[in-house]
Coordinates of C-alpha atoms in Angstrom, one line a residue:
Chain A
X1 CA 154.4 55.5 117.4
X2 CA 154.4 52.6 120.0
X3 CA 154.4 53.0 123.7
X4 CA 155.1 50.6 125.8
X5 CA 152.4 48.9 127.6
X6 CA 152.7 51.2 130.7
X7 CA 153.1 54.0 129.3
X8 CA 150.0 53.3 126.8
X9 CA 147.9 52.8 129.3
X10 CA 148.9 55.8 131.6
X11 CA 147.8 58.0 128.2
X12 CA 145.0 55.9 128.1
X13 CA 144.1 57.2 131.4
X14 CA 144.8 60.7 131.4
X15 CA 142.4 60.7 128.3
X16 CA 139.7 60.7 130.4
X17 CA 139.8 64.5 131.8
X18 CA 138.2 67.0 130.0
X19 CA 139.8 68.5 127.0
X20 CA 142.6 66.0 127.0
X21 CA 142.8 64.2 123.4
X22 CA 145.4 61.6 122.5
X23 CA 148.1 64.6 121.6
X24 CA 148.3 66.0 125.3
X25 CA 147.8 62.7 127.2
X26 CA 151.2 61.8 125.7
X27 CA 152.7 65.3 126.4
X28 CA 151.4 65.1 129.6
X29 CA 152.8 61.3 130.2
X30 CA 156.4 62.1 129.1
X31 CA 156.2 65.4 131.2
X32 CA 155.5 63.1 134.3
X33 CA 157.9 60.5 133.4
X34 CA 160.6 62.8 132.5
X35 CA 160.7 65.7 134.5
X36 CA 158.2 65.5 137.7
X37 CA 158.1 61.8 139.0
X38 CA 157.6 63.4 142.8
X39 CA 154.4 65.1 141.0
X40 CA 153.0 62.8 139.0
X41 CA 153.2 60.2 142.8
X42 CA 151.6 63.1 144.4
X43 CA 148.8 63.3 141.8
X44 CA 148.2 59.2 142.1
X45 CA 148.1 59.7 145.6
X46 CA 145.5 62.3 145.7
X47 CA 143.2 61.0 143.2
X48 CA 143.1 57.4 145.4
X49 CA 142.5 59.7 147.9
X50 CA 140.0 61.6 146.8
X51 CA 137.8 59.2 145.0
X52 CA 137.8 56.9 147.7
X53 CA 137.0 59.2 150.6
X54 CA 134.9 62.1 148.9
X55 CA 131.3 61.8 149.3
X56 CA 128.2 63.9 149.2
X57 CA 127.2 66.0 152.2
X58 CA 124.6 64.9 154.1
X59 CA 122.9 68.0 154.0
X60 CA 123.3 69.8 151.2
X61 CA 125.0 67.3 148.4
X62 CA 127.7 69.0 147.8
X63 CA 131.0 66.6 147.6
X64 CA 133.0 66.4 150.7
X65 CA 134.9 64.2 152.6
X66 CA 133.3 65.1 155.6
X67 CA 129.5 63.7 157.0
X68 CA 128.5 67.3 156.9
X69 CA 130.9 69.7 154.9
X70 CA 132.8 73.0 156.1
X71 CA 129.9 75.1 154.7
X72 CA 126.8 73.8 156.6
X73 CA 128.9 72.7 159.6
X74 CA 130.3 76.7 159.8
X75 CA 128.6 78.5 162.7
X76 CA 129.2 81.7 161.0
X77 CA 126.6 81.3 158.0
X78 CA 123.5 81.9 157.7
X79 CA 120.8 79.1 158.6
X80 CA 117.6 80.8 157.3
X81 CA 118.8 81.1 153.6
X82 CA 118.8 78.6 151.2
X83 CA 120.4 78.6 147.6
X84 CA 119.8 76.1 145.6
X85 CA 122.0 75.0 142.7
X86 CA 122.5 72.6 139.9
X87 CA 126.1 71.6 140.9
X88 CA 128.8 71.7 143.3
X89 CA 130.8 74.0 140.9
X90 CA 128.2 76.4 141.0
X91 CA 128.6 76.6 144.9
X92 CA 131.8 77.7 144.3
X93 CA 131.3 80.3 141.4
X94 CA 128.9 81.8 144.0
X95 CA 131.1 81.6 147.0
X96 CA 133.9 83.6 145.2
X97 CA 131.9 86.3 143.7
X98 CA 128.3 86.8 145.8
X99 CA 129.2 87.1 149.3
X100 CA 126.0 85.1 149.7
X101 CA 126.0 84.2 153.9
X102 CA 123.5 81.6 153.9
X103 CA 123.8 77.6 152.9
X104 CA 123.5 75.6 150.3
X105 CA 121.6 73.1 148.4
X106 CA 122.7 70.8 145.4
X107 CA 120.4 69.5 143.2
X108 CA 123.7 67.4 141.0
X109 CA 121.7 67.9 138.0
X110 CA 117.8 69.6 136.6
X111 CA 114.6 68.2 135.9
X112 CA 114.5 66.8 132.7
X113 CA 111.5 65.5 131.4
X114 CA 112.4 64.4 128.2
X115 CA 115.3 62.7 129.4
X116 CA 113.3 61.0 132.3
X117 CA 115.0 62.8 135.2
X118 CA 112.0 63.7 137.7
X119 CA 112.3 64.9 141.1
X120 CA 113.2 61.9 142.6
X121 CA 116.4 62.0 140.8
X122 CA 117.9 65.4 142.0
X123 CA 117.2 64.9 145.7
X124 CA 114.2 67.3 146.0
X125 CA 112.8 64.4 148.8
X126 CA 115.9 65.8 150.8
X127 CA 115.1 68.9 149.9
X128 CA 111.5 68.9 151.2
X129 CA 112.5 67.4 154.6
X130 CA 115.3 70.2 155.3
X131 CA 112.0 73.0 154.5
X132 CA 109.6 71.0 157.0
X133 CA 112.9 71.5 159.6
X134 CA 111.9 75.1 159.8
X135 CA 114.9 76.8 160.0
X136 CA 114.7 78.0 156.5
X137 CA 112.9 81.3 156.0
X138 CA 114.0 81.9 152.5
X139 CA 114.7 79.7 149.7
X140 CA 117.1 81.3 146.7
X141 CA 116.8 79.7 143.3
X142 CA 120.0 80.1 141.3
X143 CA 119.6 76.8 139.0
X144 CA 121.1 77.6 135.5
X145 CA 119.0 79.8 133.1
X146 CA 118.4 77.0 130.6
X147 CA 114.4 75.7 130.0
X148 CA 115.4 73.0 132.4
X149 CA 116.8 75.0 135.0
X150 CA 113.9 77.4 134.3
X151 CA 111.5 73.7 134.6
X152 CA 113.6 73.1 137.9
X153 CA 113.2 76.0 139.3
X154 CA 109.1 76.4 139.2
X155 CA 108.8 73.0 140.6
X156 CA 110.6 74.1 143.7
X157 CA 109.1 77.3 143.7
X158 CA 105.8 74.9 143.8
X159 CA 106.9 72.9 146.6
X160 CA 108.5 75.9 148.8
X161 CA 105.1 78.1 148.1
X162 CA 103.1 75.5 149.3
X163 CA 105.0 75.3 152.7
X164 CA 104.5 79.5 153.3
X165 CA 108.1 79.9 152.7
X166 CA 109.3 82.4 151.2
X167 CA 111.0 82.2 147.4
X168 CA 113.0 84.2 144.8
X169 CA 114.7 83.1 141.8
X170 CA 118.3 85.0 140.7
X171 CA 118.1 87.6 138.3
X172 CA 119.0 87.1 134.3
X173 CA 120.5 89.6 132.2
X174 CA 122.9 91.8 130.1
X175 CA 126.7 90.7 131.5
X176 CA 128.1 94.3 132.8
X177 CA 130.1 95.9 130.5
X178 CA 128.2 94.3 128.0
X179 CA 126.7 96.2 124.9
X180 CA 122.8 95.6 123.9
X181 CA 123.9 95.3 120.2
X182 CA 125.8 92.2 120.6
X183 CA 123.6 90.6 123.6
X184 CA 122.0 87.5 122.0
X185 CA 118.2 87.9 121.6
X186 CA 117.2 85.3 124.5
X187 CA 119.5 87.4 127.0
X188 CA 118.1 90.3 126.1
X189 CA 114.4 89.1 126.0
X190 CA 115.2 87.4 129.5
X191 CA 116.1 91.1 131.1
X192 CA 113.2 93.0 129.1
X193 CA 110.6 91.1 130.3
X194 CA 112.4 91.3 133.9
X195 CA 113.2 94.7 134.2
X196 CA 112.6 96.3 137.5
X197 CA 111.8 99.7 138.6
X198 CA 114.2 102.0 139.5
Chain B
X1 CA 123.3 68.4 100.9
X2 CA 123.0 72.4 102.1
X3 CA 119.7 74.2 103.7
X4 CA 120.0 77.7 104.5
X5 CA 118.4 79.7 107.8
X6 CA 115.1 78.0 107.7
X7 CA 112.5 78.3 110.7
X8 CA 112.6 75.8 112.8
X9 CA 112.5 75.1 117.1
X10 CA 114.9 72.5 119.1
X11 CA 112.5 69.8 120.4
X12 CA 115.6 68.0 122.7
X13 CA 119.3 68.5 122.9
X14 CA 121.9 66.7 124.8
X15 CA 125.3 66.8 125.4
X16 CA 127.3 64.7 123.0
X17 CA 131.4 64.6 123.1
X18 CA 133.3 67.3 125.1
X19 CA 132.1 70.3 123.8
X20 CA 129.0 69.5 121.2
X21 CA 125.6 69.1 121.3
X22 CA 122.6 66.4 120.2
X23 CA 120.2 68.0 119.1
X24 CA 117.0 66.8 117.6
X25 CA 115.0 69.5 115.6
X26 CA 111.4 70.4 114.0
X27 CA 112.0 72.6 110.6
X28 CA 109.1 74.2 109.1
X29 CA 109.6 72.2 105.9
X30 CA 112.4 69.5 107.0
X31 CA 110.2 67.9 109.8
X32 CA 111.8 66.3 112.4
X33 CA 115.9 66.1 112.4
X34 CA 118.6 65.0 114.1
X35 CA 122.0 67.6 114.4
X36 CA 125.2 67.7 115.5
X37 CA 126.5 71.2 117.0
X38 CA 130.2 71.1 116.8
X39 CA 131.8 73.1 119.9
X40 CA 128.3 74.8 121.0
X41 CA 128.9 74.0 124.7
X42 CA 132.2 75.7 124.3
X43 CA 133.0 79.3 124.2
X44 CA 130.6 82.3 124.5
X45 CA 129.6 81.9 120.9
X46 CA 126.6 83.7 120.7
X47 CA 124.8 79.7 119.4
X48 CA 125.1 78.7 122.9
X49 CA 122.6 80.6 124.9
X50 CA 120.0 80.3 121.4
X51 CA 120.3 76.4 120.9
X52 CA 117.2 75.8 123.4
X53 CA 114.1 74.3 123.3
X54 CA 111.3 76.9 122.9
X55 CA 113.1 80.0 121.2
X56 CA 112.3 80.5 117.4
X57 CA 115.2 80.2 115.3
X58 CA 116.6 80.3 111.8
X59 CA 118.9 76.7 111.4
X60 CA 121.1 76.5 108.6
X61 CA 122.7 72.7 108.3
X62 CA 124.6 70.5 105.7
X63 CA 125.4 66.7 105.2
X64 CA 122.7 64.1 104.2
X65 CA 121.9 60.7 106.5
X66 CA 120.3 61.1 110.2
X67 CA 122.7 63.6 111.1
X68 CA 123.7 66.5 109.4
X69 CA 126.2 69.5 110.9
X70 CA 124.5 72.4 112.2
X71 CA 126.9 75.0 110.5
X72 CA 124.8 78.4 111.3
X73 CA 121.7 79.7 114.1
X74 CA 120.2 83.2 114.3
X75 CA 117.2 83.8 116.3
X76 CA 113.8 84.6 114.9
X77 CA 112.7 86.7 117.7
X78 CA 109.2 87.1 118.8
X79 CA 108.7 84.4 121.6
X80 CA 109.3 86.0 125.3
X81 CA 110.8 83.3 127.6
X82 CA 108.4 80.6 128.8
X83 CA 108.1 80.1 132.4
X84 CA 106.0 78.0 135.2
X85 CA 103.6 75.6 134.5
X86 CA 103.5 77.0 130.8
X87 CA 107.1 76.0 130.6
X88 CA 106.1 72.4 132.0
X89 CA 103.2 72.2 129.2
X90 CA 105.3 73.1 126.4
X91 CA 107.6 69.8 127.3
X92 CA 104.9 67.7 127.1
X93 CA 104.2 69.6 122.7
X94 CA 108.3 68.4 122.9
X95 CA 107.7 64.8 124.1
X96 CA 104.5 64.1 121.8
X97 CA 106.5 65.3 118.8
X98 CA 109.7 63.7 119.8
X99 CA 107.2 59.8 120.2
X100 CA 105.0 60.3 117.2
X101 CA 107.1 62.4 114.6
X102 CA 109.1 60.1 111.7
X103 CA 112.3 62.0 111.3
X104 CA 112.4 63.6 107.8
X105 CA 108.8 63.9 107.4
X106 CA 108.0 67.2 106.7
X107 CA 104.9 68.4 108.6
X108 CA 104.5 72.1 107.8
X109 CA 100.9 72.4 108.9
X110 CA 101.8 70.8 112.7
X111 CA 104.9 73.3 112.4
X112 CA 102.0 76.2 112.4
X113 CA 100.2 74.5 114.8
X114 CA 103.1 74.1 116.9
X115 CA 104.2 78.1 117.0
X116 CA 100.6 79.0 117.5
X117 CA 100.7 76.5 120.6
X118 CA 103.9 78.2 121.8
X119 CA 102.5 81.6 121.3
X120 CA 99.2 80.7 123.2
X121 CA 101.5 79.4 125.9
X122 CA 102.9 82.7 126.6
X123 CA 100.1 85.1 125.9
X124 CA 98.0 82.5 128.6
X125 CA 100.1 80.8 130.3
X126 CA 97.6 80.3 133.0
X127 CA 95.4 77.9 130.9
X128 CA 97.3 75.9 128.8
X129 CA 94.8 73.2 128.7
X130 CA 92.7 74.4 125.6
X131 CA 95.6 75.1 124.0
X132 CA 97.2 71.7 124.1
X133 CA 93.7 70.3 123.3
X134 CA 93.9 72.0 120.0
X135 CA 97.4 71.1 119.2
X136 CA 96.8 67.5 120.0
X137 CA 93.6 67.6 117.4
X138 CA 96.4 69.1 114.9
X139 CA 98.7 66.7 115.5
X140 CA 96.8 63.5 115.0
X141 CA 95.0 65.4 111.7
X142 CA 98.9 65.9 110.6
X143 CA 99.7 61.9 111.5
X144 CA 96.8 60.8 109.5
X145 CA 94.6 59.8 112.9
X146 CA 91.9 62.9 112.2
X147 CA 89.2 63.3 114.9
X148 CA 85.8 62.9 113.6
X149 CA 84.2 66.0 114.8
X150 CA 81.1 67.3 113.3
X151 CA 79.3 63.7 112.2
X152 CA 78.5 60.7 113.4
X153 CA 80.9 57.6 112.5
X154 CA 77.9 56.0 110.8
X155 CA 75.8 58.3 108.8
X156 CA 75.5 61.8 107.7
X157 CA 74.0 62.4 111.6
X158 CA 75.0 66.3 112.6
X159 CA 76.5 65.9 115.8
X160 CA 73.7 67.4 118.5
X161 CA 75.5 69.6 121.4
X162 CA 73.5 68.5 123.8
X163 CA 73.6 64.6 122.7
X164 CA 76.0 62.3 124.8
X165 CA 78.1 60.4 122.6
X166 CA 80.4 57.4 123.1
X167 CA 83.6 58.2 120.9
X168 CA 84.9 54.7 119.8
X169 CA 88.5 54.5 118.7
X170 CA 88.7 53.7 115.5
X171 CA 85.2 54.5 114.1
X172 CA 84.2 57.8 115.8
X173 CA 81.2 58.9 117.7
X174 CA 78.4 56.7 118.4
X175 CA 75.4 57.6 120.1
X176 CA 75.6 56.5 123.5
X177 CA 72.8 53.9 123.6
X178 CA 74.6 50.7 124.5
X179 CA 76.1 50.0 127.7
X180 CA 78.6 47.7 126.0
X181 CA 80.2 50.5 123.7
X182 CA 84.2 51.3 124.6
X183 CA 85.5 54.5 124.5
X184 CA 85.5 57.7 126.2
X185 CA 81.6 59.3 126.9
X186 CA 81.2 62.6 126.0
X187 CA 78.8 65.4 124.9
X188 CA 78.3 67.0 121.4
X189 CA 79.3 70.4 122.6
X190 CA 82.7 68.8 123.1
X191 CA 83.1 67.7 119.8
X192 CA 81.9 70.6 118.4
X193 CA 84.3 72.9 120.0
X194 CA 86.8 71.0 119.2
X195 CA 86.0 71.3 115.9
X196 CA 85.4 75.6 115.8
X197 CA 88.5 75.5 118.0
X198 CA 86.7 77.7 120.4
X199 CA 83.3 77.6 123.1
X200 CA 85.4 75.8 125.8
X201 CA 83.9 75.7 128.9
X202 CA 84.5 73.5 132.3
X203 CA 83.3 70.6 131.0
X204 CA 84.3 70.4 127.8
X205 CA 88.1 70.7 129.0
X206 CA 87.7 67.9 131.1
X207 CA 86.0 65.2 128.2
X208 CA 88.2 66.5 125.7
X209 CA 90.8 65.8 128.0
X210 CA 89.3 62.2 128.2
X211 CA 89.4 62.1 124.6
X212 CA 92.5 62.7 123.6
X213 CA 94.4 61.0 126.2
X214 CA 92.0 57.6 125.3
X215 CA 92.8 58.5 121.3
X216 CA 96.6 59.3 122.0
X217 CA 97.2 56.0 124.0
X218 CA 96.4 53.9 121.2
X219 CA 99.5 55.6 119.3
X220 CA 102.0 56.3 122.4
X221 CA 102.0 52.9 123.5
X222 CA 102.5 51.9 126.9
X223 CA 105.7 54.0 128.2
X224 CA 104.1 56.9 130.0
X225 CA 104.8 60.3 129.2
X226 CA 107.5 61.9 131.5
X227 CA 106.1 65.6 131.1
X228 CA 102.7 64.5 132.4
X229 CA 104.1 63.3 135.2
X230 CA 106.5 66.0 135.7
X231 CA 103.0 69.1 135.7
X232 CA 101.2 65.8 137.7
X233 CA 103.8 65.9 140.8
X234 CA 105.0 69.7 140.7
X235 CA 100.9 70.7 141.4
X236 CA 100.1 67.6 143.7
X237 CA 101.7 68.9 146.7
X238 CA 100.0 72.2 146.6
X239 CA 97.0 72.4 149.0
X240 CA 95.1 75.8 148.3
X241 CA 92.2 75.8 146.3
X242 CA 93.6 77.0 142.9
X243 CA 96.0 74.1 143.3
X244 CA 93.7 71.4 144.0
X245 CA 92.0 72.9 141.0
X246 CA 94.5 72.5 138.6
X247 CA 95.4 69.3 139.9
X248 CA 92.8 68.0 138.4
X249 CA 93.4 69.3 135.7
X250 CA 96.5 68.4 134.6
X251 CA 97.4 68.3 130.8

């Protein structure tokens, strides 16, 4: 079937989110054409919006429209403790389910050697500049559990050792309510050779 | 074309489409091969955590060509989790494989050489020079480069341990008489642990070091090796003495 040329190219366009093949583009086209013009203006207005204004925080990374955003400029949180994540989703995840009271840090990707991505390339010179500031007195490392992640992590560990600073890395292990049985076996190796005294 | 659950590690994987994965493997008897993994990003398929670098697995694939279709993973077991600077060294086994490994040459010796490297890794992670020494002597024996350990280049000469020899490129050792002679100076005790894999002391780390990064040049060409850079800058900001230790030396 033929579209028109603006149509085609508005399902063109909404084939780039995630997840969104040729079938659902179209659905979702006709849906805004059809039934929700006021939504679909709404949605081109905020996505002009947003990708022209939002930016990365100045001092953790994280995207905002703000020079600083909500988190580090809050008086409330907690200046002396640093977590440091892969990405700005990640804050989030962690903001809704840890209660964690301190700031963040946003790497926006991991150290990958083989793919050429050094430190340089995830912001760790930022990074070293806010630990010489000296308001940080511990620095959490909650990059993903993946071998880069893991790579990540130890070179930060490195560089926030060498400073005097304290430095712990989040736990890995069984998901709650989870059986052993049906754990994979990297999981499982991961919280054996981490257990903890009780 | 159908293999069935054969050993085999993930050297490199990247994301590919939505949901898939890249992956570029090193079977015990396939050699070095490319993979698709349909969906494993997606899900909580068991696959996803298990498709990583470092963890011994079982690979069952099918199609012919540079890419075949990963269609099954189990895990071997038997490796704990690398970490630290181990971690960092076990890259740099990744990266040499990934530059001097021909995809579908099977290399079943190296693939031994390869687990024991990863095992050694683990059980000493403090020290993974000597181990990486060893793997580097297996993996140029495997390409075809073989170290010349035990003679001279010219001769039946028995190396000497306490002899300094000059190890040219492509000939071998050469006792160090001329001044004019290129290649890496070392003694015969280096040689000759290299060759009994074992007696590795201070100095012998550091010329076999020499050696092999002179010897593995010739066949990496110029781009440098990332991981060597990566262990090079994580250790160069650290200022107590264990640190400036390592420093120098780095893989």
């Amino acid at each position: 079937m033929s579209h028109s040329p603006l149509i085609g190219r508005l399902i063109e366009a909404l084939r780039c989110l995630p997840g969104v093949g040729p079938k659902s583009a179209q659905r979702m086209a006709y849906h805004l054409l059809e039934r929700n013009r006021d939504g679909a203006r709404r949605l081109a207005e905020a996505l002009v919006e947003a990708v022209e204004r939002v930016g990365h925080c100045r001092d953790c990374r994280t995207l905002t429209e703000a020079e600083v955003c909500p988190l580090c400029s809050s008086p409330r949180r907690d200046r002396s403790l640093l977590c440091v994540v892969e990405s700005p989703t990640d804050v989030q995840a962690l903001e809704q389910s840890t209660g964690f009271q301190g700031l963040y840090f946003v790497l926006l990707g991991h150290l990958s050697p083989l793919d050429g991505i050094g430190p340089e390339d995830i912001g760790l010179d930022r990074l070293a500049a806010r630990l010489d500031g000296g308001e940080v007195q511990e620095v959490i490392l909650a990059t993903n559990p993946t071998v880069e992640g893991e790579a990540t992590a130890h070179y930060i560990g490195e560089m926030v050792h060498s400073r005097g600073i304290r430095v712990t890395r989040i736990a890995h292990g069984v998901p709650l309510g989870g059986e052993l049985e049906y754990v994979d076996g990297g999981t499982l190796s991961h919280a054996f050779h981490g257990r903890r005294e009780v | 074309m159908r293999t069935e659950l054969r050993p085999a590690y993930i050297l490199h994987r990247q994301p590919y489409r939505e949901t898939s994965l890249l992956l570029e493997a090193f079977g015990s008897d396939a050699g070095r091969i490319g993979l698709v993994a349909r969906g494993a990003r997606s899900g909580k398929g068991a696959s996803r955590g298990l498709l990583q670098p470092f963890v011994p697995l079982l690979l069952s694939w099918s199609g012919r060509g540079d890419l075949a279709t990963l269609t099954a993973v189990e895990a071997r077991g038997g490796l704990p989790p690398l970490t630290g600077s181990a971690l960092i060294s076990a890259f740099y086994l990744n990266e040499l494989l990934l530059r001097l490994l021909q995809r579908h040459d099977p290399h079943e010796e190296l693939f031994h050489a390869y687990e024991l490297a990863l095992r050694r890794l683990t059980a000493v992670p403090q020290q993974p020079e000597w181990t990486l020494r060893l793997f580097e002597k297996a993996l140029l024996q495997e390409l075809g480069y073989g170290l010349l350990l035990e003679h001279e280049a010219h001769g039946d000469a028995v190396i000497q341990p306490a002899v300094r020899y000059c190890y040219h490129v492509q000939q071998g050792p050469l006792r160090d008489a001329s001044a004019d002679l290129h290649g890496p100076r070392l003694h015969g005790a280096t040689l000759l642990a290299l060759a009994a894999e074992e007696g590795a002391d201070e100095r012998v780390l550091a010329e076999a070091k020499t050696l092999m990064r002179t010897i593995l040049a010739q066949y990496l060409g110029t781009r440098p090796l990332r991981s060597r850079e990566l262990f090079r800058q994580t250790y160069a900001g650290r200022t107590d003495v264990s640190a400036a230790h390592q420093e120098d030396e780095e893989l």
